[in-house]
Short mmCIF file of C-alpha atoms in Angstrom, two decimals:
data_model
loop_
_atom_site.label_atom_id
_atom_site.label_comp_id
_atom_site.label_asym_id
_atom_site.label_seq_id
_atom_site.Cartn_x
_atom_site.Cartn_y
_atom_site.Cartn_z
CA MET A 1 -3.41 -31.12 54.50
CA ASP A 2 -0.39 -30.04 51.88
CA LEU A 3 1.24 -33.34 52.34
CA PHE A 4 -1.63 -34.96 51.04
CA ILE A 5 -2.12 -32.13 48.32
CA ASN A 6 2.10 -33.52 47.15
CA ILE A 7 1.35 -37.27 47.41
CA THR A 8 -2.09 -36.94 45.09
CA ILE A 9 -0.07 -34.77 42.09
CA ASN A 10 2.70 -37.97 42.58
CA GLY A 11 0.03 -39.80 42.29
CA LEU A 12 -1.32 -38.34 39.56
CA ALA A 13 1.58 -38.15 36.93
CA THR A 14 2.29 -41.98 38.19
CA GLY A 15 -1.27 -42.81 36.52
CA MET A 16 -1.22 -40.54 33.85
CA LEU A 17 2.36 -42.37 33.21
CA ILE A 18 0.08 -45.96 33.82
CA PHE A 19 -2.65 -44.78 31.81
CA LEU A 20 -0.77 -44.08 28.41
CA LEU A 21 0.99 -47.48 28.81
CA ALA A 22 -2.78 -48.73 29.95
CA ALA A 23 -4.41 -46.91 27.21
CA GLY A 24 -3.83 -48.87 23.91
CA LEU A 25 -3.50 -51.56 26.07
CA THR A 26 -7.03 -51.09 26.00
CA LEU A 27 -7.67 -50.25 22.36
CA ILE A 28 -5.13 -53.98 21.81
CA PHE A 29 -7.76 -55.93 23.86
CA GLY A 30 -11.22 -54.23 22.86
CA LEU A 31 -10.67 -54.17 18.91
CA MET A 32 -8.43 -56.54 17.97
CA ASP A 33 -8.91 -59.36 21.58
CA VAL A 34 -5.00 -59.60 21.35
CA LEU A 35 -3.42 -60.33 24.55
CA ASN A 36 -0.12 -58.59 24.19
CA PHE A 37 2.23 -59.74 26.67
CA ALA A 38 5.33 -57.39 24.81
CA HIS A 39 3.74 -54.04 25.24
CA GLY A 40 5.63 -53.33 28.08
CA ALA A 41 8.38 -53.53 26.14
CA LEU A 42 7.39 -50.60 23.59
CA PHE A 43 7.42 -49.06 26.52
CA LEU A 44 10.96 -50.47 27.05
CA TRP A 45 12.26 -49.40 24.06
CA GLY A 46 10.68 -45.95 23.59
CA ALA A 47 11.79 -44.98 27.58
CA TYR A 48 15.92 -46.48 26.08
CA ALA A 49 15.20 -44.86 22.58
CA GLY A 50 14.01 -41.33 23.08
CA ILE A 51 16.30 -40.53 26.48
CA TRP A 52 19.24 -41.79 24.14
CA ALA A 53 18.60 -39.22 21.22
CA TYR A 54 17.15 -36.64 24.35
CA SER A 55 21.72 -37.28 25.46
CA VAL A 56 22.88 -37.00 21.96
CA THR A 57 21.04 -34.20 20.17
CA GLU A 58 20.38 -32.54 23.83
CA SER A 59 16.49 -31.71 22.73
CA PHE A 60 13.84 -33.62 24.96
CA LEU A 61 11.23 -32.56 22.24
CA LEU A 62 13.42 -34.41 19.94
CA GLY A 63 13.63 -37.24 21.84
CA ILE A 64 9.99 -37.70 22.41
CA VAL A 65 9.74 -38.07 18.78
CA ILE A 66 12.62 -40.40 18.54
CA ALA A 67 10.62 -42.85 21.02
CA LEU A 68 7.35 -42.59 18.98
CA ILE A 69 8.87 -43.41 15.60
CA THR A 70 10.89 -46.49 17.90
CA GLY A 71 7.10 -47.79 18.82
CA MET A 72 5.50 -47.27 15.48
CA ILE A 73 7.53 -49.42 14.34
CA LEU A 74 8.46 -51.83 16.60
CA GLY A 75 4.59 -51.98 16.80
CA TYR A 76 3.98 -52.36 12.69
CA LEU A 77 7.01 -55.53 12.90
CA LEU A 78 5.13 -56.93 16.09
CA GLU A 79 1.79 -57.08 14.04
CA ARG A 80 2.71 -58.04 10.93
CA PHE A 81 4.57 -61.24 12.03
CA ILE A 82 4.20 -61.89 15.16
CA VAL A 83 0.37 -61.07 16.34
CA LYS A 84 -1.19 -61.65 12.98
CA PRO A 85 -0.47 -65.53 12.33
CA VAL A 86 -2.00 -66.26 16.17
CA TYR A 87 -5.37 -63.98 15.53
CA GLY A 88 -8.17 -66.02 17.48
CA ASN A 89 -5.57 -67.96 19.55
CA HIS A 90 -4.67 -66.32 23.07
CA ILE A 91 -2.61 -69.01 24.24
CA GLN A 92 -0.52 -68.59 21.73
CA GLN A 93 -0.62 -65.37 21.50
CA ILE A 94 -0.06 -65.38 25.75
CA LEU A 95 3.24 -67.30 24.86
CA ILE A 96 4.65 -65.96 20.98
CA THR A 97 4.15 -62.40 22.74
CA LEU A 98 5.64 -62.98 26.58
CA GLY A 99 8.85 -64.96 24.08
CA VAL A 100 8.50 -61.32 22.60
CA MET A 101 9.25 -59.21 25.97
CA LEU A 102 11.67 -61.22 26.84
CA VAL A 103 14.07 -61.14 23.66
CA LEU A 104 13.32 -57.40 23.62
CA SER A 105 14.33 -56.55 26.95
CA GLU A 106 17.68 -58.48 26.77
CA PHE A 107 18.21 -57.25 23.37
CA VAL A 108 18.14 -53.66 25.35
CA LYS A 109 21.12 -54.25 26.93
CA VAL A 110 23.02 -55.90 23.81
CA VAL A 111 22.11 -52.56 21.95
CA TRP A 112 22.66 -49.67 25.61
CA GLY A 113 24.57 -51.97 28.00
CA PRO A 114 22.80 -53.57 31.38
CA ASN A 115 23.83 -50.76 33.06
CA ILE A 116 21.02 -48.23 34.49
CA ILE A 117 21.22 -45.20 32.73
CA GLN A 118 20.60 -41.73 34.39
CA ALA A 119 17.41 -39.69 32.68
CA THR A 120 17.35 -35.53 34.25
CA ALA A 121 14.79 -33.38 33.24
CA PRO A 122 15.00 -30.78 30.25
CA GLU A 123 16.21 -27.56 31.61
CA TRP A 124 12.89 -25.56 31.26
CA LEU A 125 10.87 -28.51 33.08
CA GLN A 126 13.20 -28.57 36.00
CA GLY A 127 12.54 -27.08 39.11
CA SER A 128 8.35 -25.97 40.74
CA TRP A 129 6.21 -23.74 41.76
CA GLU A 130 5.51 -22.91 45.75
CA VAL A 131 1.89 -21.79 46.64
CA GLY A 132 2.31 -21.45 50.58
CA SER A 133 3.59 -24.43 50.90
CA ILE A 134 2.25 -26.93 48.63
CA LEU A 135 5.11 -27.78 45.81
CA LEU A 136 3.96 -28.44 42.40
CA VAL A 137 7.17 -29.91 40.03
CA LYS A 138 7.02 -28.75 36.46
CA TYR A 139 8.10 -32.22 35.49
CA ARG A 140 5.25 -33.87 36.81
CA LEU A 141 2.82 -31.71 36.01
CA PHE A 142 3.74 -31.88 32.41
CA ILE A 143 3.07 -35.54 32.68
CA ILE A 144 -0.18 -34.89 33.65
CA PHE A 145 -0.96 -32.45 30.86
CA ILE A 146 0.11 -34.44 28.20
CA GLY A 147 -2.03 -37.73 29.68
CA LEU A 148 -4.93 -35.54 29.34
CA VAL A 149 -4.38 -34.13 26.16
CA VAL A 150 -3.68 -37.45 24.73
CA PHE A 151 -6.84 -38.80 26.36
CA PHE A 152 -9.30 -36.67 25.17
CA ALA A 153 -7.74 -36.72 21.92
CA LEU A 154 -8.63 -40.08 22.21
CA LEU A 155 -11.51 -39.91 22.89
CA PHE A 156 -12.27 -37.17 20.04
CA LEU A 157 -10.37 -39.97 17.90
CA LEU A 158 -12.78 -42.83 19.29
CA ASN A 159 -16.95 -40.61 18.93
CA LYS A 160 -16.19 -38.11 16.48
CA THR A 161 -14.21 -38.91 13.36
CA LYS A 162 -15.02 -41.57 10.67
CA LEU A 163 -12.46 -44.15 11.60
CA GLY A 164 -13.44 -43.89 15.24
CA LEU A 165 -16.70 -45.24 13.59
CA VAL A 166 -14.80 -48.20 12.16
CA VAL A 167 -13.34 -48.99 14.83
CA ARG A 168 -16.13 -48.16 17.18
CA ALA A 169 -18.01 -50.99 15.08
CA GLY A 170 -15.42 -53.31 14.96
CA VAL A 171 -15.42 -54.00 18.47
CA ILE A 172 -19.28 -55.30 17.76
CA ASN A 173 -19.15 -57.53 14.69
CA LYS A 174 -15.81 -57.56 12.45
CA GLU A 175 -17.15 -59.32 10.25
CA MET A 176 -19.93 -56.70 9.25
CA VAL A 177 -17.10 -54.36 8.29
CA GLN A 178 -15.37 -56.57 6.20
CA VAL A 179 -18.81 -57.46 4.21
CA LEU A 180 -19.35 -53.09 4.18
CA GLY A 181 -16.40 -53.15 1.95
CA ILE A 182 -13.66 -51.77 4.99
CA ASN A 183 -10.60 -53.86 5.15
CA ILE A 184 -9.92 -54.52 8.85
CA ARG A 185 -6.81 -55.54 9.39
CA LYS A 186 -5.50 -52.25 8.32
CA VAL A 187 -7.22 -50.78 11.00
CA PHE A 188 -6.02 -53.39 13.24
CA LEU A 189 -3.00 -52.26 12.15
CA PHE A 190 -3.36 -49.15 12.70
CA VAL A 191 -4.69 -49.46 16.24
CA PHE A 192 -1.95 -51.58 17.17
CA ILE A 193 0.46 -48.58 15.98
CA LEU A 194 -1.84 -46.53 17.52
CA GLY A 195 -1.30 -48.01 21.03
CA ALA A 196 3.00 -49.19 20.56
CA ALA A 197 3.05 -44.94 20.38
CA MET A 198 1.62 -44.22 23.40
CA ALA A 199 3.18 -46.82 24.71
CA SER A 200 6.69 -45.44 23.77
CA LEU A 201 5.82 -42.15 24.31
CA ALA A 202 4.63 -42.89 27.86
CA GLY A 203 8.49 -44.69 28.38
CA VAL A 204 10.10 -41.87 27.39
CA LEU A 205 8.47 -39.57 29.44
CA PHE A 206 9.18 -42.47 32.64
CA GLY A 207 13.23 -41.69 32.39
CA PRO A 208 12.68 -37.60 33.88
CA TYR A 209 10.60 -39.01 35.99
CA SER A 210 12.57 -41.82 37.92
CA GLY A 211 15.68 -40.52 36.80
CA VAL A 212 16.58 -43.71 36.16
CA ILE A 213 15.72 -46.42 33.34
CA TYR A 214 16.99 -50.30 33.02
CA ALA A 215 15.84 -52.92 31.26
CA GLU A 216 13.50 -54.80 34.07
CA ILE A 217 10.67 -51.41 33.93
CA GLY A 218 9.15 -53.01 30.95
CA LEU A 219 8.31 -56.54 32.75
CA GLU A 220 7.18 -54.12 35.73
CA TYR A 221 4.96 -51.67 34.19
CA GLY A 222 3.75 -53.98 31.23
CA ILE A 223 2.01 -55.61 34.79
CA LEU A 224 1.06 -52.18 35.94
CA ALA A 225 -0.56 -52.23 32.16
CA PHE A 226 -2.73 -55.07 32.75
CA ILE A 227 -4.15 -54.19 36.35
CA VAL A 228 -5.33 -51.25 34.86
CA VAL A 229 -7.16 -52.63 31.78
CA ILE A 230 -8.43 -55.41 34.07
CA ILE A 231 -9.84 -52.30 36.55
CA GLY A 232 -11.11 -50.68 34.29
CA GLY A 233 -13.23 -52.74 31.93
CA MET A 234 -12.26 -54.32 28.86
CA GLY A 235 -12.44 -51.86 26.25
CA SER A 236 -12.95 -48.76 28.56
CA VAL A 237 -10.46 -45.81 27.72
CA LEU A 238 -12.29 -43.43 30.07
CA GLY A 239 -12.41 -46.96 32.82
CA SER A 240 -8.65 -47.08 31.96
CA MET A 241 -8.01 -43.49 32.74
CA ILE A 242 -10.15 -43.94 36.62
CA ALA A 243 -8.20 -47.04 36.98
CA ALA A 244 -4.54 -45.73 36.40
CA PHE A 245 -5.57 -42.84 39.09
CA LEU A 246 -6.62 -45.49 41.71
CA VAL A 247 -3.46 -47.11 40.44
CA GLY A 248 -1.34 -44.10 40.46
CA ILE A 249 -2.85 -42.47 43.99
CA LEU A 250 -3.20 -45.43 46.13
CA GLY A 251 0.79 -46.24 44.71
CA ALA A 252 2.05 -43.02 46.16
CA TYR A 253 0.11 -43.21 49.56
CA THR A 254 1.23 -47.16 49.98
CA ALA A 255 4.92 -45.77 49.53
CA TYR A 256 4.44 -43.37 51.58
CA PHE A 257 3.22 -44.96 54.82
CA ILE A 258 3.24 -48.36 54.28
CA PRO A 259 6.31 -49.23 51.73
CA ASP A 260 6.44 -52.79 52.72
CA LEU A 261 3.12 -53.04 51.09
CA SER A 262 3.63 -51.12 47.65
CA LEU A 263 3.80 -54.01 45.56
CA ALA A 264 0.91 -55.93 46.55
CA VAL A 265 -1.62 -53.28 46.87
CA ASN A 266 -2.05 -52.53 43.60
CA PHE A 267 -3.17 -56.57 43.61
CA VAL A 268 -5.20 -56.18 46.88
CA LEU A 269 -7.37 -53.10 44.87
CA MET A 270 -7.78 -55.48 41.47
CA LEU A 271 -9.25 -58.09 43.64
CA THR A 272 -11.55 -56.20 45.81
CA ILE A 273 -13.04 -54.44 42.92
CA LEU A 274 -13.53 -57.69 40.73
CA ILE A 275 -15.43 -58.98 43.95
CA PHE A 276 -17.99 -56.34 43.59
CA LYS A 277 -17.63 -55.28 39.57
CA PRO A 278 -16.36 -58.89 37.83
CA ALA A 279 -16.42 -56.23 34.09
CA GLY A 280 -14.31 -53.82 35.77
CA LEU A 281 -15.53 -50.36 36.69
CA ILE A 282 -16.83 -49.43 33.56
CA ALA A 283 -18.42 -53.06 31.29
CA ALA A 284 -18.17 -50.37 27.88
CA LYS A 285 -18.79 -52.56 24.93
CA GLU A 286 -17.63 -50.05 22.70
CA VAL A 287 -14.02 -48.72 23.01
CA GLY A 288 -14.98 -45.33 22.85
CA LYS A 289 -16.21 -45.55 26.35
#
């Protein structure tokens, strides 16, 4: 039983990282109808910029701030100059954002080099607590806590604020929102930047969790984010949370008991769920659900 509890906690921590990445993608899908395959690159750059700042200043919190700023800047530039001209054209969105993903992944090597970079948790998050024979790793619990804070803050923003009302109204009818005198393009930009910031936050948290960062993590976790969004249901924040938990926990158990299937298990999970629920776990019409 203790083994299962430890594996489950590891899976929850992984799931929270995936949720932080997928939640931004959920918002972008739900409101903007944009297939952003460059989302994983925001995760990648958040990881590199944050870990670099952390290594230079020895302040993990400052590293998180730098990662968030990096994600917001890249999100702004990506929306303004890359995504904005291809609104409404999914084929062009896929091609151009996939190209940006590849370019940013290679440019990371130019800035920080091609080698794997070590990343360790800050001293105040190192170690673990023992409850009987159950090992509670501090950093993994920290990730779970941050993920829950972001989840509830996101639900509050979408359901309890005027901005959230505009976002949810934009999901239902963008044209009507514009007729009411609201600049929906600015709302689009805000959502894109928010999603980029969450992706970068996931990136900088991923570094100490895995112990290393490398240029391919953007593509690897970008694919996982799309799987989570599809499983959870397009536009559903709660669906993304549930799906991220499923992916994280199932991945943790598979990696421990059947390592050879750890790569394929997520695709099998997605296929199984879509057979019975083609619209995903929660087919929300509003991103606030």
